[in-house]
Amino acid sequence: GENVEQHPSTLSVQEGDSAVIKCTYSDSASNYFPWYKQELGKRPQLIIDIRSNVGEKKDQRIAVTLNKTAKHFSLHITETQPEDSAVYFCAASGGGSQGNLIFGKGTKLSVKP
Amino acid sequence: SAVISQKPSRDICQRGTSLTIQCQVDSQVTMMFWYRQQPGQSLTLIATANQGSEATYESGFVIDKFPISRPNLTFSTLTVSNMSPEDSSIYLCSVELLTDTQYFGPGTRLTVL
């Protein structure tokens, strides 16, 4: 089945710097890759997603890139702000099991003012 | 988007008892899912709640322990049966609004003593 690896597990940056979180997946049939942000005590919130027919997608300060050949995808946050501090999860879906999201272990991002 | 609610938001239960968690969405959706998030961990899919048929369980989860109902396209329940302290987790439902795109309910925080 699908396996998703996520790195780093923790990331600390200064306000205004960029942050990059990387994920790799194992099932070449996977075709949908969402990113969720989870603040303490809150539900995971979908912040951006990408499908396998696209190499890059941007939404204001966040962007996601996908390399299908290497089976990895990354989240890029520019001009980080303290409110970006949260746990970020990547996921992969659409392989053997329709609709099943397989999540990475998460990255705790801390943005220091 | 959709409004997804869960009841209860939290509960403290004694071992050996059962708890039923409800998930309600304000629009009809085809796909609903149940996840478990153990303290400080990632999200793990328990099962897909199928309307009109038995739920589809992931490896490691069985119907006797986690019976699921899906009586219509806006509602589902998950029961955690014969609970032990190891069942202490956050249980989240999610719904698929667009192909593969899942949105989460607020979660139910369960503590088993």
Coordinates of C-alpha atoms in Angstrom, one line a residue:
Chain A
G1 CA 0.0 0.0 0.0
E2 CA 0.9 3.7 -0.1
N3 CA 3.5 5.1 2.3
V4 CA 4.1 8.8 2.9
E5 CA 7.3 10.0 4.4
Q6 CA 7.5 13.7 5.7
H7 CA 10.6 15.8 6.6
P8 CA 11.5 17.5 8.8
S9 CA 9.5 16.6 11.9
T10 CA 10.2 20.1 13.4
L11 CA 11.1 23.3 11.7
S12 CA 11.9 26.7 13.3
V13 CA 12.3 29.8 11.2
Q14 CA 12.5 33.6 11.8
E15 CA 9.5 35.7 10.8
G16 CA 9.8 36.7 7.2
D17 CA 12.0 33.7 6.2
S18 CA 10.8 30.9 3.9
A19 CA 9.9 27.4 5.1
V20 CA 10.0 24.2 3.0
I21 CA 8.5 20.8 4.0
K22 CA 9.1 17.8 1.9
C23 CA 7.2 14.5 1.4
T24 CA 7.8 11.4 -0.6
Y25 CA 5.3 8.7 -1.6
S26 CA 5.6 5.1 -2.7
D27 CA 2.6 4.4 -4.9
S28 CA 3.1 5.7 -8.4
A29 CA -0.7 5.4 -8.9
S30 CA -1.4 8.2 -6.4
N31 CA -2.6 11.3 -8.2
Y32 CA -3.8 13.7 -5.5
F33 CA -1.6 15.4 -2.9
P34 CA -3.2 17.7 -0.3
W35 CA -1.6 19.7 2.5
Y36 CA -3.3 20.3 5.9
K37 CA -2.5 22.8 8.6
Q38 CA -3.5 21.8 12.1
E39 CA -3.4 24.4 14.9
L40 CA -3.4 23.2 18.5
G41 CA -6.7 21.8 19.5
K42 CA -8.3 22.4 16.1
R43 CA -9.3 20.3 13.1
P44 CA -6.9 19.8 10.1
Q45 CA -7.6 22.5 7.5
L46 CA -6.9 22.0 3.8
I47 CA -4.6 24.8 2.7
I48 CA -3.5 23.7 -0.8
D49 CA -3.6 20.6 -3.0
I50 CA -2.1 19.5 -6.3
R51 CA -3.0 16.8 -8.7
S52 CA -0.6 14.7 -10.7
N53 CA -1.3 16.5 -14.0
V54 CA 0.2 19.7 -12.6
G55 CA 3.8 20.4 -11.5
E56 CA 3.3 23.5 -9.3
K57 CA 0.4 25.4 -7.7
K58 CA 0.5 28.7 -5.9
D59 CA -1.9 30.5 -3.5
Q60 CA -0.6 33.8 -2.2
R61 CA 2.3 32.9 0.2
I62 CA 2.0 29.1 -0.2
A63 CA 3.0 26.9 -3.1
V64 CA 3.2 23.2 -3.7
T65 CA 5.5 21.5 -6.2
L66 CA 5.2 17.9 -7.4
N67 CA 7.9 15.7 -9.0
K68 CA 6.1 12.6 -10.3
T69 CA 9.2 10.9 -11.5
A70 CA 10.9 11.2 -8.1
K71 CA 7.6 10.7 -6.3
H72 CA 8.0 13.7 -4.0
F73 CA 6.2 16.9 -3.4
S74 CA 6.9 19.9 -1.3
L75 CA 5.2 22.8 0.5
H76 CA 6.8 26.2 0.3
I77 CA 5.7 29.0 2.6
T78 CA 7.2 32.5 1.9
E79 CA 7.3 35.5 4.2
T80 CA 6.4 33.4 7.2
Q81 CA 4.3 35.0 9.9
P82 CA 3.8 33.9 13.6
E83 CA 0.3 32.7 12.7
D84 CA 1.8 30.2 10.3
S85 CA 3.0 28.3 13.4
A86 CA 1.2 24.9 13.4
V87 CA 1.6 21.3 12.5
Y88 CA 1.5 20.6 8.7
F89 CA 0.5 17.3 7.3
C90 CA 1.0 16.1 3.7
A91 CA -1.1 13.3 2.3
A92 CA -1.5 11.2 -0.9
S93 CA -4.6 9.7 -2.4
G94 CA -6.0 8.0 -5.4
G95 CA -3.8 5.0 -5.7
G96 CA -5.2 1.6 -5.1
S97 CA -8.0 2.8 -2.8
Q98 CA -10.3 5.4 -4.0
G99 CA -10.6 8.4 -1.7
N100 CA -8.2 7.0 1.0
L101 CA -5.8 9.7 2.3
I102 CA -2.5 8.4 3.6
F103 CA -0.9 11.0 5.8
G104 CA 2.7 11.8 6.6
K105 CA 3.7 12.1 10.2
G106 CA 3.6 15.9 10.3
T107 CA 5.9 18.8 10.6
K108 CA 5.7 21.2 13.6
L109 CA 6.5 24.7 12.2
S110 CA 7.5 27.4 14.6
V111 CA 7.8 31.0 13.4
K112 CA 9.7 33.2 15.8
P113 CA 8.8 36.9 15.8
Chain B
S1 CA -17.7 24.4 1.5
A2 CA -19.8 22.6 4.0
V3 CA -20.5 22.8 7.7
I4 CA -19.5 19.6 9.5
S5 CA -20.3 19.0 13.1
Q6 CA -19.5 16.2 15.5
K7 CA -21.1 15.2 18.8
P8 CA -19.8 15.0 21.5
S9 CA -16.8 17.3 21.3
R10 CA -15.2 15.4 24.1
D11 CA -15.9 12.7 26.6
I12 CA -14.3 10.8 29.5
C13 CA -15.3 7.2 29.6
Q14 CA -14.7 4.2 31.8
R15 CA -12.9 1.1 30.3
G16 CA -15.2 -1.6 29.0
T17 CA -18.0 0.9 28.0
S18 CA -18.9 2.1 24.5
L19 CA -19.2 5.6 23.0
T20 CA -21.1 6.6 19.8
I21 CA -19.8 9.6 18.0
Q22 CA -22.1 11.5 15.5
C23 CA -21.0 13.3 12.4
Q24 CA -23.5 15.6 10.6
V25 CA -22.9 17.6 7.4
D26 CA -25.2 20.3 6.0
S27 CA -25.2 19.0 2.5
Q28 CA -25.5 15.6 0.9
V29 CA -22.1 14.0 0.3
T30 CA -21.2 10.7 -1.3
M31 CA -18.1 9.9 0.7
M32 CA -17.6 10.1 4.5
F33 CA -14.6 8.8 6.4
W34 CA -13.6 8.2 10.0
Y35 CA -10.0 8.9 11.2
R36 CA -8.2 8.5 14.5
Q37 CA -5.5 10.8 15.7
Q38 CA -3.6 9.6 18.7
P39 CA -2.0 12.2 21.0
G40 CA 0.7 14.0 19.1
Q41 CA 0.4 11.7 16.1
S42 CA -0.7 11.8 12.5
L43 CA -4.2 10.9 11.2
T44 CA -5.0 7.2 10.5
L45 CA -8.0 6.2 8.4
I46 CA -10.3 3.8 10.3
A47 CA -13.0 3.2 7.6
T48 CA -15.0 4.6 4.8
A49 CA -18.7 5.0 5.8
N50 CA -20.8 3.7 2.9
Q51 CA -24.4 4.8 2.6
G52 CA -26.7 1.8 2.4
S53 CA -24.0 -0.8 2.9
E54 CA -21.4 -2.0 5.3
A55 CA -18.4 0.3 6.0
T56 CA -15.0 -0.5 4.4
Y57 CA -12.4 -0.9 7.1
E58 CA -8.7 -0.3 6.9
S59 CA -6.1 -2.9 8.0
G60 CA -6.0 -3.1 11.7
F61 CA -9.6 -1.9 12.3
V62 CA -12.5 -4.3 12.6
I63 CA -16.3 -3.8 12.6
D64 CA -16.8 -5.4 16.1
K65 CA -14.6 -2.7 17.7
F66 CA -15.6 0.2 15.5
P67 CA -19.1 -0.3 14.2
I68 CA -20.2 2.4 11.7
S69 CA -23.6 3.5 10.5
R70 CA -24.4 5.7 7.5
P71 CA -28.2 5.9 7.3
N72 CA -28.2 8.8 4.7
L73 CA -26.0 11.1 2.8
T74 CA -25.6 13.7 5.6
F75 CA -25.1 11.6 8.7
S76 CA -22.8 8.9 10.1
T77 CA -21.9 7.4 13.5
L78 CA -18.8 5.7 14.8
T79 CA -19.0 3.6 17.9
V80 CA -15.9 2.8 19.9
S81 CA -16.7 -0.5 21.7
N82 CA -15.4 -2.1 24.8
M83 CA -13.0 0.8 25.3
S84 CA -9.5 0.6 26.8
P85 CA -7.1 3.4 27.7
E86 CA -5.4 2.7 24.3
D87 CA -8.5 4.0 22.6
S88 CA -7.9 7.5 24.0
S89 CA -7.6 9.6 20.9
I90 CA -9.2 12.3 18.8
Y91 CA -11.8 10.8 16.4
L92 CA -12.5 12.9 13.3
C93 CA -15.0 12.5 10.5
S94 CA -14.3 13.9 7.1
V95 CA -16.4 14.4 3.9
E96 CA -15.4 14.5 0.3
L97 CA -16.8 17.6 -1.3
L98 CA -14.9 17.5 -4.6
T99 CA -13.1 14.5 -6.1
D100 CA -10.5 13.4 -3.5
T101 CA -10.8 16.7 -1.6
Q102 CA -11.6 16.0 2.1
Y103 CA -12.8 18.4 4.8
F104 CA -12.7 17.5 8.5
G105 CA -15.1 17.8 11.3
P106 CA -14.0 19.4 14.5
G107 CA -13.2 16.1 16.1
T108 CA -14.2 14.2 19.3
R109 CA -11.6 14.0 22.0
L110 CA -12.0 10.7 23.9
T111 CA -10.3 9.9 27.2
V112 CA -10.7 6.4 28.5
L113 CA -9.9 5.8 32.2

